[in-house]
Coordinates of C-alpha atoms and ligand atoms in Angstrom, one line a residue:
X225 CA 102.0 90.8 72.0
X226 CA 98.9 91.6 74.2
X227 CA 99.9 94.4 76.5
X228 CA 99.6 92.8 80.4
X229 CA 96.5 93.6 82.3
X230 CA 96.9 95.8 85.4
X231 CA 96.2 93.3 87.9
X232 CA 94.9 94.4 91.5
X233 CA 93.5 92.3 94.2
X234 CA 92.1 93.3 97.5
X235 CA 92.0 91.0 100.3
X236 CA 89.1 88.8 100.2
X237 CA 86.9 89.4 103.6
X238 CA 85.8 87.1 105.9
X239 CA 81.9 86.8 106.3
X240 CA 81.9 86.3 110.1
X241 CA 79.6 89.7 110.3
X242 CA 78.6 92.8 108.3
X243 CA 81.2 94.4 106.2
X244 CA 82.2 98.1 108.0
X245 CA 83.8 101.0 106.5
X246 CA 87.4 99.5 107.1
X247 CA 86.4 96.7 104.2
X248 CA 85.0 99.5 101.7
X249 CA 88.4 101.3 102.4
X250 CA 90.8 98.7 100.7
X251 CA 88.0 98.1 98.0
X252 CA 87.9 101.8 97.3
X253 CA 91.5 101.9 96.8
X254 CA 92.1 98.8 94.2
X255 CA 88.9 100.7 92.4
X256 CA 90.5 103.7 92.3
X257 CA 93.8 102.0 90.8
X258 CA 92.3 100.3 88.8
X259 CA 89.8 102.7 87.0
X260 CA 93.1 104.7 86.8
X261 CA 94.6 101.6 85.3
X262 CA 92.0 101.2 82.4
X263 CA 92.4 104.8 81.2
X264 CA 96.0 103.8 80.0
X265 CA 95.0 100.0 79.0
X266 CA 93.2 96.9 79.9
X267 CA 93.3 95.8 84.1
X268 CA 91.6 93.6 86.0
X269 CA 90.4 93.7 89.6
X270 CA 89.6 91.1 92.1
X271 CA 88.1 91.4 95.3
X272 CA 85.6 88.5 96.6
X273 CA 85.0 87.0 100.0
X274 CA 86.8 84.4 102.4
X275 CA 84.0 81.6 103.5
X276 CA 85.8 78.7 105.4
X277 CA 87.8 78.4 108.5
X278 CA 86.6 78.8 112.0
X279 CA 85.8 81.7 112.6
X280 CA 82.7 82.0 109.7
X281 CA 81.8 78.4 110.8
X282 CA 81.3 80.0 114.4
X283 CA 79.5 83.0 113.3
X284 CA 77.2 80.6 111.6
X285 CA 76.7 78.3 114.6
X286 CA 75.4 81.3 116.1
X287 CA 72.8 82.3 113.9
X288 CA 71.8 78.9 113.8
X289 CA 72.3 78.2 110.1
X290 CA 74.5 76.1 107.9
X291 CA 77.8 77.7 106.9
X292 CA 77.3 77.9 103.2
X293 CA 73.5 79.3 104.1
X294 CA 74.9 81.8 106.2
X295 CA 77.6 82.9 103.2
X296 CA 74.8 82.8 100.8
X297 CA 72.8 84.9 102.7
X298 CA 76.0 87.4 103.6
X299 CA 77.4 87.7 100.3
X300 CA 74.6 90.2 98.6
X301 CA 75.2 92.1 101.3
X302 CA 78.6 93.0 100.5
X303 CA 78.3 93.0 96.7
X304 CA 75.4 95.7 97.4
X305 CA 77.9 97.8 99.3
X306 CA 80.5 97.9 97.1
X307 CA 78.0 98.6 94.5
X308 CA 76.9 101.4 96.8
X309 CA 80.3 102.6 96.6
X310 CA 80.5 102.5 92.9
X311 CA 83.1 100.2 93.3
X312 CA 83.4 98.2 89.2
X313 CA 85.5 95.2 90.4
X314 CA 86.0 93.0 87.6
X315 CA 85.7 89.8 89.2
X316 CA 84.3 88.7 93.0
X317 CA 85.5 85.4 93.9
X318 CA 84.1 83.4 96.9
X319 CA 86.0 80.6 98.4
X320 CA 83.5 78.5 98.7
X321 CA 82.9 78.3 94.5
X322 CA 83.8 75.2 92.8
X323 CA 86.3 77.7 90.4
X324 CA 88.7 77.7 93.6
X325 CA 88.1 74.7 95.2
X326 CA 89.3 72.8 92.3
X327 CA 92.4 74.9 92.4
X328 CA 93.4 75.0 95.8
X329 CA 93.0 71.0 95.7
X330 CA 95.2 70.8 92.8
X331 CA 97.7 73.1 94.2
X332 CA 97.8 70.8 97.6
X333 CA 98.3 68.1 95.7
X334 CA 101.1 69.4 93.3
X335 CA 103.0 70.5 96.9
X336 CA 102.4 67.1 98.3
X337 CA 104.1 65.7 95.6
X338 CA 107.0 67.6 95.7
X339 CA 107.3 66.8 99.5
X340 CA 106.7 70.5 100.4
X341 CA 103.7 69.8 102.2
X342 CA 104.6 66.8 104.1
X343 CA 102.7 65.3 107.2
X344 CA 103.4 65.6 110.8
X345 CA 102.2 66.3 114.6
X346 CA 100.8 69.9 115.2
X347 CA 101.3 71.1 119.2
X348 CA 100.6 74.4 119.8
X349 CA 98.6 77.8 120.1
X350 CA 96.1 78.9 117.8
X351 CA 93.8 82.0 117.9
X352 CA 90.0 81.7 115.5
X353 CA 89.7 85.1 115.4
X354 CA 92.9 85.8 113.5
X355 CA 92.9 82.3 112.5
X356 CA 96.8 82.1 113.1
X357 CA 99.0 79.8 114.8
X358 CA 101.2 81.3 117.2
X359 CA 104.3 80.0 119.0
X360 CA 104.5 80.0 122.9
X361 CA 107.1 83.0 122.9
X362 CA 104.9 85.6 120.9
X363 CA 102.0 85.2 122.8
X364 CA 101.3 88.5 124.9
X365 CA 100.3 87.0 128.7
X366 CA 99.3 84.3 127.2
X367 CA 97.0 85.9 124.3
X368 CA 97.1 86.4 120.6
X369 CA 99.4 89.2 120.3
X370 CA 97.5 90.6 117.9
X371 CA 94.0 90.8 118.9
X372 CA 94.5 90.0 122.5
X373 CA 91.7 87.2 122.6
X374 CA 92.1 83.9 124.5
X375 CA 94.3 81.1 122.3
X376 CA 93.6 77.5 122.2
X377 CA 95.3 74.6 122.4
X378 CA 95.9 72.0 119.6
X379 CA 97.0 69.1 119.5
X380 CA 96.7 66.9 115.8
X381 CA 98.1 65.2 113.2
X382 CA 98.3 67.8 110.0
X383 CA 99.7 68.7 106.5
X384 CA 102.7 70.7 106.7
X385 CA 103.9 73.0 104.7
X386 CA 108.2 73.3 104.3
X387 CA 108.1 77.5 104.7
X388 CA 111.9 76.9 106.5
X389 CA 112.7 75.6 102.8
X390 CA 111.9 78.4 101.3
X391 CA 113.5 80.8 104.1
X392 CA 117.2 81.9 102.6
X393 CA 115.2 82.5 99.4
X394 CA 112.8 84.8 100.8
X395 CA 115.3 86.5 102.0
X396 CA 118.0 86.4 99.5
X397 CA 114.2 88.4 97.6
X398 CA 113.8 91.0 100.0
X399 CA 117.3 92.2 99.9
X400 CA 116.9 92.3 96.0
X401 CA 113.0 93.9 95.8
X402 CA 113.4 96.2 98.2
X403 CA 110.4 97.9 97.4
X404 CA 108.5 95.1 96.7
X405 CA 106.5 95.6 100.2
X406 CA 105.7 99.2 100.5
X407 CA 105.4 100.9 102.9
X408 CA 109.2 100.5 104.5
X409 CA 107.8 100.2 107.8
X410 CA 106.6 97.1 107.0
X411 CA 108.9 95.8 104.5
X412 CA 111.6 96.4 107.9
X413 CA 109.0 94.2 110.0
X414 CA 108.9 91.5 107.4
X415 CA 112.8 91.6 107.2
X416 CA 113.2 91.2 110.9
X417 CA 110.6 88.1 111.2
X418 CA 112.8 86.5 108.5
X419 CA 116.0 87.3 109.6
X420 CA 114.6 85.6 112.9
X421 CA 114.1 82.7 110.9
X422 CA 110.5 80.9 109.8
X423 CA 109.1 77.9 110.4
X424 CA 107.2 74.8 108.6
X425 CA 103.5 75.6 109.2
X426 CA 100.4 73.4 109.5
X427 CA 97.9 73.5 106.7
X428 CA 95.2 71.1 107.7
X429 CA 92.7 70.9 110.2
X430 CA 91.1 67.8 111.3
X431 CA 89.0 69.7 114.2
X432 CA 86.3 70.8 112.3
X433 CA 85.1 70.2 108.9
X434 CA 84.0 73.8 107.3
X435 CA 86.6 74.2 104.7
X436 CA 88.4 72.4 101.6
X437 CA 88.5 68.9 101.9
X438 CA 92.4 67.4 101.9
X439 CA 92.4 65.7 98.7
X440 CA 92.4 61.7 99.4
X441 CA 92.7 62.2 102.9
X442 CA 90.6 63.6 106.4
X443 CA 90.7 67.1 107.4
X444 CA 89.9 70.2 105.5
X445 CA 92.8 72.6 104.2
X446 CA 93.6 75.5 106.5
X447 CA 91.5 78.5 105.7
X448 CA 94.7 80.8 105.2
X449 CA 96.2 78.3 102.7
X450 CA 92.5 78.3 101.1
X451 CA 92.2 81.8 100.8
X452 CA 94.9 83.3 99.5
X453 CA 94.7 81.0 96.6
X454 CA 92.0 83.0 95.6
X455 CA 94.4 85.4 93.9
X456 CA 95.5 82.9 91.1
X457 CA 92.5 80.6 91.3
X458 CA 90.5 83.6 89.8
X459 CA 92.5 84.2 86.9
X460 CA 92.9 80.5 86.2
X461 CA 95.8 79.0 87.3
X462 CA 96.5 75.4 86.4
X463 CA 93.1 75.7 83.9
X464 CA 93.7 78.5 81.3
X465 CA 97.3 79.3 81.0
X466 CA 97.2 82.2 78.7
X467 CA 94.0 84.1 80.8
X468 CA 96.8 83.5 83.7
X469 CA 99.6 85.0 82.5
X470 CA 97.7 87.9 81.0
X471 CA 97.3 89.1 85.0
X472 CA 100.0 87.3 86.7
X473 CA 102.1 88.6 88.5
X474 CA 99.6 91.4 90.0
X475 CA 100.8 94.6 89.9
X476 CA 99.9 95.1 93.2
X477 CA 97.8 93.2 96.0
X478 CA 96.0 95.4 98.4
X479 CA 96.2 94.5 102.2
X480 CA 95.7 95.8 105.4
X481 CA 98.8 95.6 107.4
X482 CA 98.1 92.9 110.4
X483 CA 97.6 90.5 107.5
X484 CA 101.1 91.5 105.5
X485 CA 103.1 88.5 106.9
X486 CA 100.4 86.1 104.9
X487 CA 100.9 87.9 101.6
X488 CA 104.6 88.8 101.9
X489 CA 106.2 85.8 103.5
X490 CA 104.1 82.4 103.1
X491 CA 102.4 83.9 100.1
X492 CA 106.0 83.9 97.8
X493 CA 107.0 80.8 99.0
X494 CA 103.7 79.0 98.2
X495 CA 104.3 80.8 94.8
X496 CA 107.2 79.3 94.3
X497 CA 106.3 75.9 95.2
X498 CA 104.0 76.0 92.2
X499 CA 106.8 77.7 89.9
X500 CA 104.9 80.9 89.7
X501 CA 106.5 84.3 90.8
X502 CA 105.5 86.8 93.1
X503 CA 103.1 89.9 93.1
X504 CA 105.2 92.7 91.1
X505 CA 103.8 94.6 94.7
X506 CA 102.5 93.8 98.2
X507 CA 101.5 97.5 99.5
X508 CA 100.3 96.8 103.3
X509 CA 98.0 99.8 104.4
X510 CA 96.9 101.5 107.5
X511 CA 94.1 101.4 109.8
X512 CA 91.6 103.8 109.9
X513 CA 91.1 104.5 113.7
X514 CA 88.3 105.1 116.3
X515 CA 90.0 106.4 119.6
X516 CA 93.1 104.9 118.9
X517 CA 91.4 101.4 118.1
X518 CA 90.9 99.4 114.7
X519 CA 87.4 99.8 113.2
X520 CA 86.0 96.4 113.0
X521 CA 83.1 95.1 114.3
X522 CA 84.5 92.9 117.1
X523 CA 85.2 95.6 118.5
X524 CA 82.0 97.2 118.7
X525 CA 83.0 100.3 117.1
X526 CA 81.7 99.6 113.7
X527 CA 79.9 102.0 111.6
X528 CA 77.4 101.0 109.1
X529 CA 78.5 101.7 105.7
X530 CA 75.2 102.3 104.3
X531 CA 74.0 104.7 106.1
X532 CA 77.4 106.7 105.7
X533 CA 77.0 106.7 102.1
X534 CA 73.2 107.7 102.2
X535 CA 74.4 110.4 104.5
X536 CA 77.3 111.8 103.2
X537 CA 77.4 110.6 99.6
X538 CA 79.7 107.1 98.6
X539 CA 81.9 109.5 96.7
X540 CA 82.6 111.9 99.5
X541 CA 83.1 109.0 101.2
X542 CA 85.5 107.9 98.6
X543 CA 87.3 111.4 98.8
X544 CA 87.6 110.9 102.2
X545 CA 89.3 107.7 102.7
X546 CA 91.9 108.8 100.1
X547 CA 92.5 112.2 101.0
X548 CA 92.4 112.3 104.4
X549 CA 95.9 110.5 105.4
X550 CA 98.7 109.3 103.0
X551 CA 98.6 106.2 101.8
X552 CA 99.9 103.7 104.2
X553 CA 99.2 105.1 107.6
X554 CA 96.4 105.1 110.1
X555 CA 94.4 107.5 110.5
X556 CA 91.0 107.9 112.4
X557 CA 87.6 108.5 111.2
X558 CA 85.0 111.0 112.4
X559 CA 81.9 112.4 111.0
X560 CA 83.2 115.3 111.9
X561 CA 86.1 115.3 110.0
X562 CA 84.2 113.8 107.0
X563 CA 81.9 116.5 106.9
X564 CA 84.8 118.7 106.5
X565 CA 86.2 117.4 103.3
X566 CA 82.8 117.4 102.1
X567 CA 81.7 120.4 102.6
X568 CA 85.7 122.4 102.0
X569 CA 87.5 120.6 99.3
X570 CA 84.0 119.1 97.9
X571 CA 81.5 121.8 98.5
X572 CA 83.1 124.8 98.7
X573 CA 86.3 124.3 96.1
X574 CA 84.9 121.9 93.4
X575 CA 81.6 122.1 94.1
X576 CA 81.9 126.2 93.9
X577 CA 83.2 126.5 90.7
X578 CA 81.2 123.9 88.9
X579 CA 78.6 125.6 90.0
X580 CA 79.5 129.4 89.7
X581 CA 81.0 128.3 86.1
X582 CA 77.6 127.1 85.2
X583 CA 76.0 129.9 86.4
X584 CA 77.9 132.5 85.0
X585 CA 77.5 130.5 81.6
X586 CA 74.1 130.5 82.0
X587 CA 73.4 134.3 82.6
X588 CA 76.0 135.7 80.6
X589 CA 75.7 133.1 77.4
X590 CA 72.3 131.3 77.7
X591 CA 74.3 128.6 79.3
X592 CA 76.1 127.8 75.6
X593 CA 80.0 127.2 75.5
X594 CA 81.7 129.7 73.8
X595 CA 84.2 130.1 71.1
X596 CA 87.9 129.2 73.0
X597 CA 90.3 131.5 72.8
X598 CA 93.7 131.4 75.3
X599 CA 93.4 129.1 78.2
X600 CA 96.8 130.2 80.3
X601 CA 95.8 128.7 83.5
X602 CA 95.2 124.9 81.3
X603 CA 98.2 125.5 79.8
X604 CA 100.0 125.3 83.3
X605 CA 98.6 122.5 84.2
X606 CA 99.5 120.4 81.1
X607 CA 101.3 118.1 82.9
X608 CA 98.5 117.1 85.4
X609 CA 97.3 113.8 83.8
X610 CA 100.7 112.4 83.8
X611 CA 101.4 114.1 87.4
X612 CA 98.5 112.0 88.5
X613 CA 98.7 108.7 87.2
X614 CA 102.2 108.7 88.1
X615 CA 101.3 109.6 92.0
X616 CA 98.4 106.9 91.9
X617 CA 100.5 104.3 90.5
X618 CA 102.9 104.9 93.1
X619 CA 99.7 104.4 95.8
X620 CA 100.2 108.5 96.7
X621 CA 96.5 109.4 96.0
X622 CA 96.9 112.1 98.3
X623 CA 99.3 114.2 96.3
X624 CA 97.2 112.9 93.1
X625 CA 94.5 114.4 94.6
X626 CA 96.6 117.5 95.7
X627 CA 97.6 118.1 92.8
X628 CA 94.2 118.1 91.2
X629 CA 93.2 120.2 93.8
X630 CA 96.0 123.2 93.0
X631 CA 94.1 123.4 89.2
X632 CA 90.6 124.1 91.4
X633 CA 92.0 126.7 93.3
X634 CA 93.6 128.0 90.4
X635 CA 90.8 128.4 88.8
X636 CA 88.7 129.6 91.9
X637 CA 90.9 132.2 92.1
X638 CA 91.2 133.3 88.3
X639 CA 87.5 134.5 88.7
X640 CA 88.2 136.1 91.6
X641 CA 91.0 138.2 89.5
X642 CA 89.4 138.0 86.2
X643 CA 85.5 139.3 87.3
X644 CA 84.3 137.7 84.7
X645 CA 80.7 139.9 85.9
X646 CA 83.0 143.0 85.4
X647 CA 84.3 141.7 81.9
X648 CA 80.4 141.4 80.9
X649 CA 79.7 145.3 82.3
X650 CA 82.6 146.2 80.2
X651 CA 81.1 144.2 77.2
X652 CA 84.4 142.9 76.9
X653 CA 82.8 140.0 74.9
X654 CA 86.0 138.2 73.3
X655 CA 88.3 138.2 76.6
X656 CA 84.9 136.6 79.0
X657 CA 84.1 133.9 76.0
X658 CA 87.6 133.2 76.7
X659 CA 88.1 132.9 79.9
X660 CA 84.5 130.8 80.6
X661 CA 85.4 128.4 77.8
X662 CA 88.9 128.0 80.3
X663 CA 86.3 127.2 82.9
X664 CA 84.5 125.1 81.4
X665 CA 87.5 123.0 79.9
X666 CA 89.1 122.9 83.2
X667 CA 86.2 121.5 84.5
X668 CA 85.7 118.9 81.8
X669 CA 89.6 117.8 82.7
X670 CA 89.0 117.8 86.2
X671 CA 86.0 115.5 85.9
X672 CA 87.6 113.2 83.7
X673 CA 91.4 113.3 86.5
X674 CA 89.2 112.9 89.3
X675 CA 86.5 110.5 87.5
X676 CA 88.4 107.1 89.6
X677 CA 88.2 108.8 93.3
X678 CA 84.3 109.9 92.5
X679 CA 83.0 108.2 89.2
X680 CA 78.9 109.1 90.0
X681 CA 79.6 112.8 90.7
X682 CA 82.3 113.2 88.1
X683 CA 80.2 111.5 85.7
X684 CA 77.5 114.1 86.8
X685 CA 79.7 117.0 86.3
X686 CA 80.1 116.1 82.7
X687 CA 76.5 115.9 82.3
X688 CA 76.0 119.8 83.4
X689 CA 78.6 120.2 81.4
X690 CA 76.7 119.0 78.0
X691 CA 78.4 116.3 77.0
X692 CA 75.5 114.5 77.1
X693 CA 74.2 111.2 78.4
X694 CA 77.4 109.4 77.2
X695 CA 80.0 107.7 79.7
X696 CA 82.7 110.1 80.8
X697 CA 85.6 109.8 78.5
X698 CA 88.3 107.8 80.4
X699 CA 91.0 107.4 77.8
X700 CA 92.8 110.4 79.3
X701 CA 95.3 111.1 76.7
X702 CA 92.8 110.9 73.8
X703 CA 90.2 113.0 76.0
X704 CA 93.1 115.8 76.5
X705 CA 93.3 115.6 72.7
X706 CA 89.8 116.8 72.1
X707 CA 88.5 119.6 74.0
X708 CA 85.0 120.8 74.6
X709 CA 82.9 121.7 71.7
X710 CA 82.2 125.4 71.2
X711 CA 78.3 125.6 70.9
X712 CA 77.9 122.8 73.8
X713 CA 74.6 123.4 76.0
X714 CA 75.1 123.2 79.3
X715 CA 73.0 122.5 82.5
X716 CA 73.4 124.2 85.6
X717 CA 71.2 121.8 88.5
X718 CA 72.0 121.8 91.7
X719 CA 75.2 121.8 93.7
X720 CA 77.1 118.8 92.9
X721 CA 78.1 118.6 96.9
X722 CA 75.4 120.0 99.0
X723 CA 76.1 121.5 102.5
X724 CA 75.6 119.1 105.6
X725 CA 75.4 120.3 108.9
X726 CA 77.9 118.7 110.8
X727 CA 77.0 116.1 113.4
X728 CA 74.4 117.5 116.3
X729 CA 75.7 121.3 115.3
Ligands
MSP845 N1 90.0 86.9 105.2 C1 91.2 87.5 105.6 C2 92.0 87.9 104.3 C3 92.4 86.8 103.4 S1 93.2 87.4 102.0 C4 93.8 86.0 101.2 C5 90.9 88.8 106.4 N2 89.7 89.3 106.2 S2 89.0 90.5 107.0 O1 87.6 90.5 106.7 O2 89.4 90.4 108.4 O3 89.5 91.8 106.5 C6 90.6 92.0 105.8 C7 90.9 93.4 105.3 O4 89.9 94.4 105.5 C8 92.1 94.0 105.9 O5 93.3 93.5 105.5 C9 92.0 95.4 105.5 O6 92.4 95.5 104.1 C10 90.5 95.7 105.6 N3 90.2 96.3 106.9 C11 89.5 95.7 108.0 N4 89.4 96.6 109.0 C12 90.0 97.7 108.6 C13 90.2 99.0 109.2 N5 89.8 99.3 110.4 N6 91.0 99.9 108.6 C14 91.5 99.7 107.3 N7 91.3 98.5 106.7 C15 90.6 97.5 107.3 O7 91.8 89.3 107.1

């Protein structure tokens, strides 16, 4: 049987404005897992954008163009970034493609039928930023209670969809998956909104017409509904069976966490409906921070990711974002503190002894890998491929990255004990071969373990390091197996992670 793809979706982004750094975050992460993913066997990874609803209509009212001229014109923009940030999604799906329209039509429809989406009077709060419904008694003074913007009031006839239904169920699941939302924090949250109970939510709009039309009826399909379709419309639910179940269910959906009731609560049950199962994994992230606040560009604190990555590097960048907090929590961004990593863990750790390795090669043995002999500090370490996978799997790129990082400074300090300069003087030929071929292996196995976080510069490193023009060997085990060449010419160039100055310093 064809082994299951590593499925991994990110949330798909509304096109009200520029993509910030916030967006290449989440898109960062589901590359990083799935590069990971494809070193062990095939994986697939969605990510795309979300076109209809309200709030993109608004934002294209604005700039006085159609909707679908305005997405047009938006869409490059965030398939250059992610390009930028050497992101290889498989797959970028926009909601406004024929591919998913078809679907979520089909899938309304199919509910319809089977009286879970039924029709009835909506009365009540609704916020267009967050494009969410809200009961009277969770509004905050009278605002959405999660961006604090001014609701309106609706009043019309709609689609409903029967969430109560599917209520004991959903949590009958919980108590049986408890680790099915990660991280606990928000698995608790979840668990307390349905232990309050849910309710039957509306899934048309008849206000405004930017969105999926309600098959043989008026109105358009609310834009949440739409959207998170976009996860099995991709992969071909209801037109290529096989192709589906070759991905579903993901192995993990990737989404920030003011959007985690969506994919953990109405998401299942709309699964369900259609006879499908959940995601395998809903992992609900942080929020990286400026003064305390959400980065997003409502909030005028947006930075432009372009000119981060032309500044700093994308995969410095990328190191960043998964280094600099665990997994799951918030954490706030500074150039300052990117800067840091850059020019500490990059510059002066990896950076440092690619480059002194290389050197040394070069002066001491015209830059030519020598014969091997032992490699003590490699043996150590022998369990670092599985260490890491099994951390990145588990969403702790942190410690995967930790862990990488105790083999650098391992190294880093072997020359510092093992003077390899001193070993030359000595003409201690044998023992210095030995000891830079350790170097250069270790580095080889460092590029290929850290080749998902920073695929351009670890795909650089194993240029210098002679392997030639050919892609960087990601079949980790089978890479392992085959160690660098004696008689491999190296090039030294320049540092892989040059110094910045920090910020106005
Ligand atoms: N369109 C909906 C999602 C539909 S999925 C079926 C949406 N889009 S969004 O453009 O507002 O952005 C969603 C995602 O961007 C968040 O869930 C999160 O993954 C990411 N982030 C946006 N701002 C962020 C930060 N400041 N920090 C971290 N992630 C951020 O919601």
């Amino acid at each position: 049987m064809q082994q299951r793809a590593y499925y991994v979706t990110t949330p798909i982004y509304y096109i009200s404005g520029n993509p910030h750094i916030g967006h290449v975050y989440t898109t960062v992460v589901a590359d990083v897992l799935a590069r990971t993913a494809r070193t062990a066997g095939p994986a697939f990874f969605l990510t795309g954008t979300d076109e209809h609803g309200q709030k993109v209509a608004n934002a294209a009212t604005a700039a006085g163009k159609l909707p679908q001229e305005w997405c047009d014109d938006l869409v490059p923009r965030w398939q250059s970034l992610f390009a930028a940030y050497h992101v290889a999604y498989d797959d970028f799906i926009r909601t406004t493609q024929p591919r998913h329209e078809r679907v979520v039509q089909r899938v309304f429809e199919t509910l319809r039928e089977r009286g879970d989406v039924y029709l009835g009077t909506y009365e009540g709060w609704y916020c267009v930023f967050d494009e969410t419904f809200w009961l009277e008694s969770k509004l905050a003074g009278g605002k959405c209670p999660t961006c604090g913007r001014e609701v309106q009031w609706i009043s019309e006839d709609d689609w409903f969809f029967a969430l109560s239904k599917y209520g004991p169920r959903l949590l009958e699941y919980f108590r049986a998956h408890p680790d099915w939302v990660r991280p606990k924090s928000v698995y608790n949250e979840m668990m307390a909104l349905l232990e309050e109970g849910v309710e039957d939510f509306s899934i048309s709009r008849t206000n405004f017409d930017w969105g999926i039309p309600i098959p043989g009826g008026s109105g358009v399909i609310y834009v949440w509904f739409d959207a998170l379709l976009n996860y099995i419309s991709a992969i071909g639910w209801s037109v290529d069976d096989d192709r589906f179940h070759a991905y579903w269910p993901a192995a993990v959906q990737l989404v920030g966490k003011e959007i985690a009731r969506f994919h953990t609560i109405i998401w299942p049950a709309v699964l369900w409906a259609i006879g499908e199962a959940p995601p395998e994994l809903v992992f609900a992230h942080g929020w990286i921070t400026v003064e305390g606040q959400k980065i997003g560009k409502s909030l005028g604190n947006a930075v432009d990711p372009f000119a981060l990555a032309d500044r700093f590097g994308a995969d410095s960048l990328r190191y960043f974002l998964l280094r600099e907090a665990p997994f799951g929590s918030d954490f706030s961004y500074s150039e300052e503190k990117i800067a840091q990593r850059h020019n500490n863990d990059l510059g002066n750790d990896l950076g440092n002894l690619a480059h002194r390795t290389l050197s040394m090669l070069q002066r001491y043995r015209e830059g030519v890998v020598p014969a091997p002999g032992a490699t003590p500090v490699l043996a150590r370490f022998a369990e670092l491929p599985q260490h890491m996978r099994t951390a990145i799997f588990d969403l702790r790129f942190r410690d995967a990255l930790e862990s990488a990082w105790d083999l650098v400074t391992t190294l880093n300090r072997a020359v510092e004990e093992r003077k390899p300069w001193a070993l030359h003087k000595e003409e201690r030929g044998a023992e210095l071969d030995a000891f830079l071929y350790e170097l250069c292996e270790g580095l080889r196995r460092l590029a290929i373990l850290l080749h998902p976080f920073m695929p351009e510069r670890m795909q650089e490193l194993w240029r210098r390091l002679g392997i030639g023009e050919t892609r960087i060997d990601d079949a980790w085990e089978s890479a392992f197996a085959r160690p660098l060449a004696p008689g491999t010419h190296t090039i030294l160039g320049d540092p892989l992670f040059p110094r910045l100055d920090l910020v106005g310093k």
